[in-house]
PDB file of C-alpha atoms in Angstrom:
ATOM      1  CA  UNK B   1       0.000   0.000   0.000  1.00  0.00           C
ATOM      2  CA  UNK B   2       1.792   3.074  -1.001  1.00  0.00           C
ATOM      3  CA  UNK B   3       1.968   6.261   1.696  1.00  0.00           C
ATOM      4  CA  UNK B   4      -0.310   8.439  -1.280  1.00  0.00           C
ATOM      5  CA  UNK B   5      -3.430   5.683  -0.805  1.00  0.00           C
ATOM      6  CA  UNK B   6      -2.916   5.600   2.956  1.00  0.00           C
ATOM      7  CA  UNK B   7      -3.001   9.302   3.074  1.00  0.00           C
ATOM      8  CA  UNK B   8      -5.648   9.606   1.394  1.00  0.00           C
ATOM      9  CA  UNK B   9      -7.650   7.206   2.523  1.00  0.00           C
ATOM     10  CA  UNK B  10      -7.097   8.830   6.361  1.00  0.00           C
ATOM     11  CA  UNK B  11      -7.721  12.729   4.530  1.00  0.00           C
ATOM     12  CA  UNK B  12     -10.931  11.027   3.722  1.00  0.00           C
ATOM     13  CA  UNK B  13     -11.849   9.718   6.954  1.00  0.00           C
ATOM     14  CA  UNK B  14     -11.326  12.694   8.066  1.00  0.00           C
ATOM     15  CA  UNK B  15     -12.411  15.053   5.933  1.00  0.00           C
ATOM     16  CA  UNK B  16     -14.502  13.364   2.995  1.00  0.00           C
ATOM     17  CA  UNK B  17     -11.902  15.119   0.598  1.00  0.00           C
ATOM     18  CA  UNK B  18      -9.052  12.893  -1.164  1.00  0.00           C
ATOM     19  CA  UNK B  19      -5.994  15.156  -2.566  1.00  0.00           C
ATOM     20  CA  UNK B  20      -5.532  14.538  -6.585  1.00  0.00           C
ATOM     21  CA  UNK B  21      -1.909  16.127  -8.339  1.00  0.00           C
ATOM     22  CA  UNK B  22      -3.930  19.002 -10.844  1.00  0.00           C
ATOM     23  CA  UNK B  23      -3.437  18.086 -14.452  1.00  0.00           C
ATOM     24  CA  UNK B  24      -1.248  20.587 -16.475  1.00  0.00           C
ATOM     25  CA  UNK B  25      -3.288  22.177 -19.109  1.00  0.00           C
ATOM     26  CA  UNK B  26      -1.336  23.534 -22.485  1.00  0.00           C
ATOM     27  CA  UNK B  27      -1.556  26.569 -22.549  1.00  0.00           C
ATOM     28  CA  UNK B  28      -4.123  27.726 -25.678  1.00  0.00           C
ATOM     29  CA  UNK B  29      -2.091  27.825 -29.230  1.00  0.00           C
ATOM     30  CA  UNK B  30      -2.354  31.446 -30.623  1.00  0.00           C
ATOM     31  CA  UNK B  31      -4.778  32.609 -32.927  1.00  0.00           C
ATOM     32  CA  UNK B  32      -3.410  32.113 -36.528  1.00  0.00           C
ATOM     33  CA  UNK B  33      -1.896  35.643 -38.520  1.00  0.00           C
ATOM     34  CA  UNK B  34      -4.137  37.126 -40.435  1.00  0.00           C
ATOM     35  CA  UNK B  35      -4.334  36.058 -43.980  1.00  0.00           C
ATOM     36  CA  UNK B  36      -3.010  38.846 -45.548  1.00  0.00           C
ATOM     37  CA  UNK B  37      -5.050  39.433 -49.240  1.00  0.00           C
ATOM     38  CA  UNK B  38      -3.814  38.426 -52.571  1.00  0.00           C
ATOM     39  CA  UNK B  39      -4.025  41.925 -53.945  1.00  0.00           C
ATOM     40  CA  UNK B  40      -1.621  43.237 -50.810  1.00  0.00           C
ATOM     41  CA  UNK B  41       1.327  40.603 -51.468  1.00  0.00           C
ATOM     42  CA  UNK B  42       4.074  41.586 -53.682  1.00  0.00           C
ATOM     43  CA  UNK B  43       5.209  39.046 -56.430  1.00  0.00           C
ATOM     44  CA  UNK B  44       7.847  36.406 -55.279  1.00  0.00           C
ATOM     45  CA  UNK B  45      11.219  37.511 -55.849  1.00  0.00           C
ATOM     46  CA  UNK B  46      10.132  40.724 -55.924  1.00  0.00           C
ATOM     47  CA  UNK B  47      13.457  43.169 -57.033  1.00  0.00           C
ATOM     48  CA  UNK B  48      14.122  46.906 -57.770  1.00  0.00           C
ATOM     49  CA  UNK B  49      15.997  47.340 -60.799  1.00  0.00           C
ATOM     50  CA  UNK B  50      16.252  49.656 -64.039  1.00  0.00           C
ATOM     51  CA  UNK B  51      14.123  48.995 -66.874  1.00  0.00           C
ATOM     52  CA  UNK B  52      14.742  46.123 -68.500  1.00  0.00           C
ATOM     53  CA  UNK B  53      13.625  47.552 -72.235  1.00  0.00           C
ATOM     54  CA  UNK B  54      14.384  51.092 -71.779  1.00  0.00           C
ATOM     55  CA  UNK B  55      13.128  52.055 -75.382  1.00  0.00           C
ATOM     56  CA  UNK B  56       9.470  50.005 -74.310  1.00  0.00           C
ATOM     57  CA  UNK B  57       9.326  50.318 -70.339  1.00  0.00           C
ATOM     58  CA  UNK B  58       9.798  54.504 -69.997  1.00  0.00           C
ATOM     59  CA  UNK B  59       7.861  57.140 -71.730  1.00  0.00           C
ATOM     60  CA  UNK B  60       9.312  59.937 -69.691  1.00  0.00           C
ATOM     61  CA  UNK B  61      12.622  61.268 -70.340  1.00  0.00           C
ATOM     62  CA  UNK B  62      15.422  63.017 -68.297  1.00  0.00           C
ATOM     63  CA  UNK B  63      13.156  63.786 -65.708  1.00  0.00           C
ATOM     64  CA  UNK B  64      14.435  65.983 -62.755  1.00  0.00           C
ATOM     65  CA  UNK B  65      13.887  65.462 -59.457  1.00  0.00           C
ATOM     66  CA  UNK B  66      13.897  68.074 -56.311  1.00  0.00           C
ATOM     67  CA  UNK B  67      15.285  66.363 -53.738  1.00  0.00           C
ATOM     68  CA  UNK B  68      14.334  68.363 -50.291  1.00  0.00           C
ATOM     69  CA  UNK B  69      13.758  68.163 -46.272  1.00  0.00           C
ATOM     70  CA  UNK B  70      10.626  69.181 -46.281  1.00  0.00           C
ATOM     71  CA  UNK B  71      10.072  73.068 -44.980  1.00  0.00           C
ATOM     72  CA  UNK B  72      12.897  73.834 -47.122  1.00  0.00           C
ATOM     73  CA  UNK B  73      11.182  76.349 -49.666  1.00  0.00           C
ATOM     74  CA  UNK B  74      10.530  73.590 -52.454  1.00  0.00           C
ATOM     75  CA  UNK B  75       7.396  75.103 -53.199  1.00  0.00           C
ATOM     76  CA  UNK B  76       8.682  78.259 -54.207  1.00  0.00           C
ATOM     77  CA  UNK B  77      10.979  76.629 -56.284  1.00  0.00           C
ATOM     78  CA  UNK B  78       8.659  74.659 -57.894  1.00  0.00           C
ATOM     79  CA  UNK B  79       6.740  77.720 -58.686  1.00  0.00           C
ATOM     80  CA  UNK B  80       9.638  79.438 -60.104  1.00  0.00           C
ATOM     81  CA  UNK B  81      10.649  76.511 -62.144  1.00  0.00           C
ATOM     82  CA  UNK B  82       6.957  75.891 -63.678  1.00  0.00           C
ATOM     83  CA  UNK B  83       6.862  79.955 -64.345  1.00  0.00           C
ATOM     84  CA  UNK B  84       9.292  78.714 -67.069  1.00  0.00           C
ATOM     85  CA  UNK B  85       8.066  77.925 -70.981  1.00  0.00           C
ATOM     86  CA  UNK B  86       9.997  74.921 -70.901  1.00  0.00           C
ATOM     87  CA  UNK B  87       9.353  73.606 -67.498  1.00  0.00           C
ATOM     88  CA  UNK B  88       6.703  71.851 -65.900  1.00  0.00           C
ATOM     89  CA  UNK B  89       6.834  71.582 -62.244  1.00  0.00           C
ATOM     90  CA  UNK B  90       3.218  70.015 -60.605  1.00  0.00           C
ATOM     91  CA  UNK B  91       1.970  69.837 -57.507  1.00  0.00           C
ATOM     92  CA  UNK B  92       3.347  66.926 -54.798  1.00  0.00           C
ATOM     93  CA  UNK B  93       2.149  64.015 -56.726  1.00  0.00           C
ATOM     94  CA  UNK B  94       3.502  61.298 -53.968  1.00  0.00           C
ATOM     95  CA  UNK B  95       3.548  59.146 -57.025  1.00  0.00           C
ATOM     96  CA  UNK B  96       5.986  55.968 -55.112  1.00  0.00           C
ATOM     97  CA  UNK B  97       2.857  55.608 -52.696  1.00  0.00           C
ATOM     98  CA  UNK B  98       1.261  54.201 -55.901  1.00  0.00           C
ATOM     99  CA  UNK B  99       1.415  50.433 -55.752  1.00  0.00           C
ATOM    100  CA  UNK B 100      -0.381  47.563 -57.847  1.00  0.00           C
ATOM    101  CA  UNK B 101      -2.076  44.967 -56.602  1.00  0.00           C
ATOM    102  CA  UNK B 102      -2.895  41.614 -57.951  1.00  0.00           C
ATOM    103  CA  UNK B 103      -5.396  39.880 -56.991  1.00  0.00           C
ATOM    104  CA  UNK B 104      -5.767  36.723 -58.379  1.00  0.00           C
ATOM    105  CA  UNK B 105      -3.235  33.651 -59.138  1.00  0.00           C
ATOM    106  CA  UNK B 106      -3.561  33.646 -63.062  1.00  0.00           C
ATOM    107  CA  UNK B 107      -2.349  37.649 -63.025  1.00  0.00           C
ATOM    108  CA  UNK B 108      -0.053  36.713 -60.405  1.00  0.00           C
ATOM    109  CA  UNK B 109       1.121  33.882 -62.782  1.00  0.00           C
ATOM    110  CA  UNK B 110       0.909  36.063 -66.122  1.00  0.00           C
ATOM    111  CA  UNK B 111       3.280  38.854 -64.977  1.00  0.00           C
ATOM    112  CA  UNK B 112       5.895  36.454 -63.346  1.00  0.00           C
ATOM    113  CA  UNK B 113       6.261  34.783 -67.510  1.00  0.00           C
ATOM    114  CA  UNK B 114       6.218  37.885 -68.898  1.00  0.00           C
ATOM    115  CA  UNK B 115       9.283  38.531 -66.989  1.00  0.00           C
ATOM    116  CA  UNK B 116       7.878  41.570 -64.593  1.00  0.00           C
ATOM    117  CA  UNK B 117       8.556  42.058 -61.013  1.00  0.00           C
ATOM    118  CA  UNK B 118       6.428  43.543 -58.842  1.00  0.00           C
ATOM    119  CA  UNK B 119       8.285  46.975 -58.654  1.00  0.00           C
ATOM    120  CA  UNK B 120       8.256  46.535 -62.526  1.00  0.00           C
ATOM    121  CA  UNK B 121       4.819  47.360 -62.701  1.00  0.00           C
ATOM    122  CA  UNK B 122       4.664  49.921 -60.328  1.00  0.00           C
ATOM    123  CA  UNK B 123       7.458  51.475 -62.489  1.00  0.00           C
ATOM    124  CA  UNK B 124       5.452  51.168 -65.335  1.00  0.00           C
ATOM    125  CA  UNK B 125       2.394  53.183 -63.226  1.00  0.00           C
ATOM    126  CA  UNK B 126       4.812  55.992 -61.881  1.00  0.00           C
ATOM    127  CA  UNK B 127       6.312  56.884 -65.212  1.00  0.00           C
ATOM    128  CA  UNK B 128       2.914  56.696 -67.219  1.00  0.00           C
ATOM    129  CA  UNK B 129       1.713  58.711 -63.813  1.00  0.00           C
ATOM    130  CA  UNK B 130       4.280  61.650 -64.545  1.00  0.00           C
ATOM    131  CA  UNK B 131       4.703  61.618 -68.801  1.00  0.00           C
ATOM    132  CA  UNK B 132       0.650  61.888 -68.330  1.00  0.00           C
ATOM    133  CA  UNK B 133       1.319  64.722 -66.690  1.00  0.00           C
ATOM    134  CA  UNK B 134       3.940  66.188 -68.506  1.00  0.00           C
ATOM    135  CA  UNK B 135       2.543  66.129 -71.600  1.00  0.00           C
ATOM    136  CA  UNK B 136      -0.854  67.379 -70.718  1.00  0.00           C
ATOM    137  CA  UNK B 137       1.239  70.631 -69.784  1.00  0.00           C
ATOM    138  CA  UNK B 138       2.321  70.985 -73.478  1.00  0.00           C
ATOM    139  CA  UNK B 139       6.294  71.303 -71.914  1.00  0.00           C
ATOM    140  CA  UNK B 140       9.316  69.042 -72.420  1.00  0.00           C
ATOM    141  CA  UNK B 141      10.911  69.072 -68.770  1.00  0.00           C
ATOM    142  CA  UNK B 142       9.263  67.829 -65.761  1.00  0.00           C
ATOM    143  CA  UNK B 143      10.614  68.994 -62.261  1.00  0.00           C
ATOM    144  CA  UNK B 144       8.384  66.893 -59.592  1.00  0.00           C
ATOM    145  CA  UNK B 145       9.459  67.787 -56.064  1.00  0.00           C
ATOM    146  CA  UNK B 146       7.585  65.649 -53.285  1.00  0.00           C
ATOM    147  CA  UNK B 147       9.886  65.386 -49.727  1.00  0.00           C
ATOM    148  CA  UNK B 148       9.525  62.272 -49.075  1.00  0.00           C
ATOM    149  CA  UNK B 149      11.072  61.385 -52.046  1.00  0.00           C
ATOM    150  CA  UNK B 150      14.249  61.577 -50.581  1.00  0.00           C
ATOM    151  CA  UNK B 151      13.294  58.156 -48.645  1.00  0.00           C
ATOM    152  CA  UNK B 152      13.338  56.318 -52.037  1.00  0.00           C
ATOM    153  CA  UNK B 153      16.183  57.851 -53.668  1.00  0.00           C
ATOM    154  CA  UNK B 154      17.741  54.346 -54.628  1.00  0.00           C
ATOM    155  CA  UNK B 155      14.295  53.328 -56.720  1.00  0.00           C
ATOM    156  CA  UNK B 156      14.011  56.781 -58.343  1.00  0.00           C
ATOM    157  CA  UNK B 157      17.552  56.634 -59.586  1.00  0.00           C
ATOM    158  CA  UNK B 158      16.808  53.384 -60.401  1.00  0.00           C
ATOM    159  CA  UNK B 159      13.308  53.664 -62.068  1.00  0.00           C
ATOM    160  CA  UNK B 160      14.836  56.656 -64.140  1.00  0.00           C
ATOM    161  CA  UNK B 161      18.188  55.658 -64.759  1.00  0.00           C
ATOM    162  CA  UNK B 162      18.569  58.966 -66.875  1.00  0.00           C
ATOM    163  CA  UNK B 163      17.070  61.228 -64.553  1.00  0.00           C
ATOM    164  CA  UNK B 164      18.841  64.585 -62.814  1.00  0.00           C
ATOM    165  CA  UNK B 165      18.377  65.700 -59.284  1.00  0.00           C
ATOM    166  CA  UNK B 166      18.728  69.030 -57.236  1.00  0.00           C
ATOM    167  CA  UNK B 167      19.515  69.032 -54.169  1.00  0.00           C
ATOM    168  CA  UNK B 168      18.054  72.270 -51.831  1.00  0.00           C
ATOM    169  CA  UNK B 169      19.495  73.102 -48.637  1.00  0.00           C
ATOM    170  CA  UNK B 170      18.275  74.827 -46.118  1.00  0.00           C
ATOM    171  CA  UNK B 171      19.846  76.093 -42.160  1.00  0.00           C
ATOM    172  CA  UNK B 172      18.233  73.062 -40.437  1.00  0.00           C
ATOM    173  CA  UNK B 173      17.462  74.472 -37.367  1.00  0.00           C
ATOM    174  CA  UNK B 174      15.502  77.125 -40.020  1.00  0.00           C
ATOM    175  CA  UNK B 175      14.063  73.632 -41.138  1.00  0.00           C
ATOM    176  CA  UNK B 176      13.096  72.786 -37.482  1.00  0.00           C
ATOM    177  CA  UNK B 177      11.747  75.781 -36.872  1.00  0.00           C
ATOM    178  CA  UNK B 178       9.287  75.833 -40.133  1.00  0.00           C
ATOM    179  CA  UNK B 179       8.224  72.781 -39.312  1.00  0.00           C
ATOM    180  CA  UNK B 180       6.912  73.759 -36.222  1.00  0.00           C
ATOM    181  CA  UNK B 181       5.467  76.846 -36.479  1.00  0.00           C
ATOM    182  CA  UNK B 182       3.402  75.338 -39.776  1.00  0.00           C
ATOM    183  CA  UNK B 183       1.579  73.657 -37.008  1.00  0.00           C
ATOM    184  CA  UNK B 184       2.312  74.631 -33.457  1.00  0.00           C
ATOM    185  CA  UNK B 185      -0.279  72.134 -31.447  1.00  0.00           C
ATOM    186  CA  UNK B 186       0.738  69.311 -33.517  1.00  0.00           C
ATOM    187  CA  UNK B 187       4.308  69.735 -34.102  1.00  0.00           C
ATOM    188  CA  UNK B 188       5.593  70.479 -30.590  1.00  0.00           C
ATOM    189  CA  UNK B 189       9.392  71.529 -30.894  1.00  0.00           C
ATOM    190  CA  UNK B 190      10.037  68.016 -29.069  1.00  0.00           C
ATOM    191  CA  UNK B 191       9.552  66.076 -31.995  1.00  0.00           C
ATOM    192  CA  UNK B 192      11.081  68.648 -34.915  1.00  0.00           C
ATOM    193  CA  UNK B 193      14.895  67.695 -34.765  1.00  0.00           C
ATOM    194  CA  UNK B 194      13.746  64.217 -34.992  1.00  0.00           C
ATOM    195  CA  UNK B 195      10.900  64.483 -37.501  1.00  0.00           C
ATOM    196  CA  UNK B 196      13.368  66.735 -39.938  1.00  0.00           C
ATOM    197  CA  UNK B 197      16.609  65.354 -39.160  1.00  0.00           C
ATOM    198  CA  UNK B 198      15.387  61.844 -40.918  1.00  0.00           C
ATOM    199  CA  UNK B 199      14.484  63.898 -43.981  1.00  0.00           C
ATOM    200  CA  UNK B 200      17.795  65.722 -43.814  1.00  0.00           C
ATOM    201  CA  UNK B 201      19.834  62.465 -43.315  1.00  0.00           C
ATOM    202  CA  UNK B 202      18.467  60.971 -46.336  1.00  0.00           C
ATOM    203  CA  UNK B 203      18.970  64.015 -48.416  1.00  0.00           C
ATOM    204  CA  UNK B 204      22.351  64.397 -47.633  1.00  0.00           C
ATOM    205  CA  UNK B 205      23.386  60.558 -48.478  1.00  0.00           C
ATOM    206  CA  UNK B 206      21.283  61.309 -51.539  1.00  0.00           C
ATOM    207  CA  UNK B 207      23.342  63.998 -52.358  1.00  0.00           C
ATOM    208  CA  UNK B 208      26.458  61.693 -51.869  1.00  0.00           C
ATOM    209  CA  UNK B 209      25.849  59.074 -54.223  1.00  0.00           C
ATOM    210  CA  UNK B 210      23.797  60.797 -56.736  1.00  0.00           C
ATOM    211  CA  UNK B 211      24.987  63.683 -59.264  1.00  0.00           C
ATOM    212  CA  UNK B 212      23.023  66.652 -59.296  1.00  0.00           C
ATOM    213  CA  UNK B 213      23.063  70.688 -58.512  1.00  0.00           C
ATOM    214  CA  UNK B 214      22.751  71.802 -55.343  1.00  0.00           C
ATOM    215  CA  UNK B 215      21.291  74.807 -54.351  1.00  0.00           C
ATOM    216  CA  UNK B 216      20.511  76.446 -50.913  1.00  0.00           C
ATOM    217  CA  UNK B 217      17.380  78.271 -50.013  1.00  0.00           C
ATOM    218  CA  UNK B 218      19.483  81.005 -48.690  1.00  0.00           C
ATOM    219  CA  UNK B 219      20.904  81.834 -51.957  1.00  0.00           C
ATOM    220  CA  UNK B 220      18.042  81.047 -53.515  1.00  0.00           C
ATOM    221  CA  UNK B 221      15.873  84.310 -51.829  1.00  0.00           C
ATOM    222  CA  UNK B 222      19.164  86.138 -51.715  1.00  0.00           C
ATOM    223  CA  UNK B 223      19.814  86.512 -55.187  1.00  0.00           C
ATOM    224  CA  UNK B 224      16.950  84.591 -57.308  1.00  0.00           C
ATOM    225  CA  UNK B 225      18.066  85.511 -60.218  1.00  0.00           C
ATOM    226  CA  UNK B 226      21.460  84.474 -60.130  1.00  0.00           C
ATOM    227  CA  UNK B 227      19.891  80.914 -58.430  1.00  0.00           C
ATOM    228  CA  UNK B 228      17.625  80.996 -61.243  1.00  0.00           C
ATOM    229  CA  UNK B 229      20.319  80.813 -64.431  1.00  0.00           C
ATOM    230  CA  UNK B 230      22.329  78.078 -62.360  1.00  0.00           C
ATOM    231  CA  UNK B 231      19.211  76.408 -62.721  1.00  0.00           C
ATOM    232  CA  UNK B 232      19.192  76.967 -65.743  1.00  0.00           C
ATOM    233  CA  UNK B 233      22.267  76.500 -67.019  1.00  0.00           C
ATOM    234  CA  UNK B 234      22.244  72.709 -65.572  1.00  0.00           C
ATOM    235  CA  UNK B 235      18.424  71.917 -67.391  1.00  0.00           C
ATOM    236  CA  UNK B 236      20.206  73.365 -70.617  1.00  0.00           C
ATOM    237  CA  UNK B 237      17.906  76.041 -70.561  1.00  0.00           C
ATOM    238  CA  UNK B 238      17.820  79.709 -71.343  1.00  0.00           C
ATOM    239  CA  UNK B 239      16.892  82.074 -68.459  1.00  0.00           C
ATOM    240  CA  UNK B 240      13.875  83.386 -68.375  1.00  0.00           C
ATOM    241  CA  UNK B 241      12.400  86.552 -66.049  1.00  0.00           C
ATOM    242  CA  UNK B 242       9.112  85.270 -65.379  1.00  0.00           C
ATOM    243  CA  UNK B 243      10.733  83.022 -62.950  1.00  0.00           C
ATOM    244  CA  UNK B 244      10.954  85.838 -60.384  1.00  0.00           C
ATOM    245  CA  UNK B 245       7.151  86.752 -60.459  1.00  0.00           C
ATOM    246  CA  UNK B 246       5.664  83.253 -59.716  1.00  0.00           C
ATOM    247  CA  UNK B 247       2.310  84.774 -59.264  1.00  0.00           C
ATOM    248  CA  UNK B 248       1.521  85.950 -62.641  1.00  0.00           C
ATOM    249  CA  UNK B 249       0.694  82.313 -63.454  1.00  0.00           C
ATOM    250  CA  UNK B 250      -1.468  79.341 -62.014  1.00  0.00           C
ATOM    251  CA  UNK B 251       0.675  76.705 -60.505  1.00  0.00           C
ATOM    252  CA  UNK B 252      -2.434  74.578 -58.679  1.00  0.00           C
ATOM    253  CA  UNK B 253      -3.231  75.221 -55.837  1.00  0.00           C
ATOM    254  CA  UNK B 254      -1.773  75.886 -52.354  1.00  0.00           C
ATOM    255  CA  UNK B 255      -3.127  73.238 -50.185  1.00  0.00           C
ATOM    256  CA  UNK B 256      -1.826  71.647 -46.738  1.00  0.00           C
ATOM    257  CA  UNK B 257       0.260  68.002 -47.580  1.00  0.00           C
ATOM    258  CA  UNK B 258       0.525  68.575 -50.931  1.00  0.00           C
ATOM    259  CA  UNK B 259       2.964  71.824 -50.553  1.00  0.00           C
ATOM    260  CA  UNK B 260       3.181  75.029 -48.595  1.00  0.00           C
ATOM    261  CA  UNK B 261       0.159  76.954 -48.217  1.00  0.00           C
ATOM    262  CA  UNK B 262       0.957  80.029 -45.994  1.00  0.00           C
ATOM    263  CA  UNK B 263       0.224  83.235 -47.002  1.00  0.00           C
ATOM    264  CA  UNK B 264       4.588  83.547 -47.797  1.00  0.00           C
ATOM    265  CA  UNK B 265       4.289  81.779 -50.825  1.00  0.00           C
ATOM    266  CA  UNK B 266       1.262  83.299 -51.497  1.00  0.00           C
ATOM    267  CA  UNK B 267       2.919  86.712 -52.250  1.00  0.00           C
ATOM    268  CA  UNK B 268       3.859  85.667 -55.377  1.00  0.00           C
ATOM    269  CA  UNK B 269       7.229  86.530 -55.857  1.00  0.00           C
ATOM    270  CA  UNK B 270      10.637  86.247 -53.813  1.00  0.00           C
ATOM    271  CA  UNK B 271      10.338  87.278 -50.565  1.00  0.00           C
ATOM    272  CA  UNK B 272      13.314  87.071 -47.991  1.00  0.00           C
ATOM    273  CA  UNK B 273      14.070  84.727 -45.433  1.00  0.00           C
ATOM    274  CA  UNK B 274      14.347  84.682 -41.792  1.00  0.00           C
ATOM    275  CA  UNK B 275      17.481  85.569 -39.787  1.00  0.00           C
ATOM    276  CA  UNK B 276      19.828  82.313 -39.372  1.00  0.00           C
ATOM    277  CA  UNK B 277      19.842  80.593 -35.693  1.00  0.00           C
ATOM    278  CA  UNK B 278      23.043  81.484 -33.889  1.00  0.00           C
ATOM    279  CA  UNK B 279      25.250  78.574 -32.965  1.00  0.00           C
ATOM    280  CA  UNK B 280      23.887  78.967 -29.834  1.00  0.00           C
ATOM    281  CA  UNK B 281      20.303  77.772 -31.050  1.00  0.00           C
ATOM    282  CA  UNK B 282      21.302  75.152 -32.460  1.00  0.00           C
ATOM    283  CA  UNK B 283      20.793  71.615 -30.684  1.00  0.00           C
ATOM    284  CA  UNK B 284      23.467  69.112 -30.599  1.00  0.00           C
ATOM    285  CA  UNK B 285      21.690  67.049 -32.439  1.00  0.00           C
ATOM    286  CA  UNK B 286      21.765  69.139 -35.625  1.00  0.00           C
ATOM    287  CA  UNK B 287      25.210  69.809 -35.375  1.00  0.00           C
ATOM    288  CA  UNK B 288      26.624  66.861 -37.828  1.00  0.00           C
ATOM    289  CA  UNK B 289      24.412  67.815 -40.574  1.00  0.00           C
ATOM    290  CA  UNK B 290      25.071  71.499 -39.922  1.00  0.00           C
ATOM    291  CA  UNK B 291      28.569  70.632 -40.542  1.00  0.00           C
ATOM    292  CA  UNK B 292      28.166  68.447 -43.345  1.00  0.00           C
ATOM    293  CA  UNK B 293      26.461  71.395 -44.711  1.00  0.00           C
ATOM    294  CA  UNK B 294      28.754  74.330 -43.847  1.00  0.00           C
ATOM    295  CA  UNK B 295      26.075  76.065 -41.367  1.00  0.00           C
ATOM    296  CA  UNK B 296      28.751  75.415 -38.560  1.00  0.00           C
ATOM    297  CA  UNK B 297      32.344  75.357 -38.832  1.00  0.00           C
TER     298      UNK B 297
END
């Protein structure tokens, strides 16, 4: 008779209760992931690469890109870029948020023997997206300037293998400070360097791989006109004065996340900028890129 029956057996004497060793239970198996949709998953083997029949894959040609932080003054140099005859610069088009979905296996299986990858086709999108555009304008240069472009750099340069870039600069803590004051209760100061910095970061290794022109807004509302034929000069175009007096002409409109808005750019032409920060103003965290920029010594 083992000591667990006899102890039992008194505990129940006792008691009318018996003790019994509590079964472990497994513990419950996680839901399953939701199935994510057909039309949502990119193409196995998915790849970002140029065109693979340049002469069939691209319509648009040379296109140049302005490659900014945003609250850097791209707007007004949009607007004086489309003020030219030759140039067409829209509105933020935010064309790499266009994607493709494919929702069914035999599309799935169709574009994977005709030799596409997924970023293929949303190459093909993006540069129908923009010639559309350009050549509704009746002009042969497009200039599209959306910030967040700078986060896909790589796939521009590689969608347009032929494409230019310019680079604007601005003081970042100027940068900071726009970005702020565009919205004061939801852009406290707290999260500006961070928020601007990441724009600025990619810009600047942007600017190190890539060839292009770089110009800084300083300069740029300094002396316009003298920004305006380096401009120019690197688009192989001649000058042109209408540049400087943006408003004479309808560039869309002015609307909040698609561009500035504020009644600055408004005015319709140049107006001056603000005073640069003092070293002093400037946050340690800015300080690299200030450097990298020649805003601090």
């Amino acid at each position: 008779m083992s000591w667990r029956y006899r102890a039992n057996a008194t505990l129940e004497g006792l008691t009318g209760y018996t003790l019994k060793r509590r079964l472990s239970k497994e513990p419950p198996k996680p839901p399953p992931p939701p199935k994510v949709p057909l039309e949502l998953r990119r193409l196995p083997g998915d790849a970002v690469r140029p065109p693979v029949d340049p002469g069939h894959d691209r319509l648009l040609r040379e296109p140049v890109f302005l490659l900014s932080s945003v609250r850097s003054g791209s707007t007004l140099l949009r607007v004086m870029l489309d003020s030219h005859s030759r140039v067409h610069s829209p509105i933020e088009t935010h064309f790499r948020r266009v994607s493709v979905g494919l929702g069914t296996d035999p599309v799935r299986q169709a574009m994977e023997l005709l030799g596409h990858t997924h970023s293929d086709l949303e190459h093909l999108v993006w540069d129908r997206l923009l010639h559309r555009e350009l050549t509704r304008s009746g002009k042969p240069v497009l200039v599209e300037k959306t910030p967040s472009n700078v986060f896909a750099w790589r796939r521009i340069s590689a969608c347009w293998p032929d494409a230019r870039f310019v680079f604007l600069l601005r003081h970042p803590m100027s940068i900071v400070q726009s970005w702020h004051e565009a919205d004061p209760d939801k852009r406290p100061m707290e999260e500006a360097v961070p928020r601007t910095l990441a724009y600025m970061t990619y810009l600047e290794e942007a600017r190190t791989h890539l060839e292009g022109l770089t110009v800084r807004y300083e300069e740029l509302v300094a002396d316009p006109e003298g920004q305006s034929r380096r401009l120019c000069l690197f688009l192989g175009l001649e000058y042109e004065p209408a540049m400087l007096d943006y408003g004479k002409q309808d560039h869309g409109g002015f609307v909040k996340g698609i561009g500035d808005w504020r009644d600055k750019i408004r005015a319709g032409t140049v107006v001056a900028g603000r005073p640069l920060p003092t070293p002093a103003e400037i946050p340690a965290e800015l300080h690299d890129i200030c450097r990298r920029w020649d805003y601090l010594p």
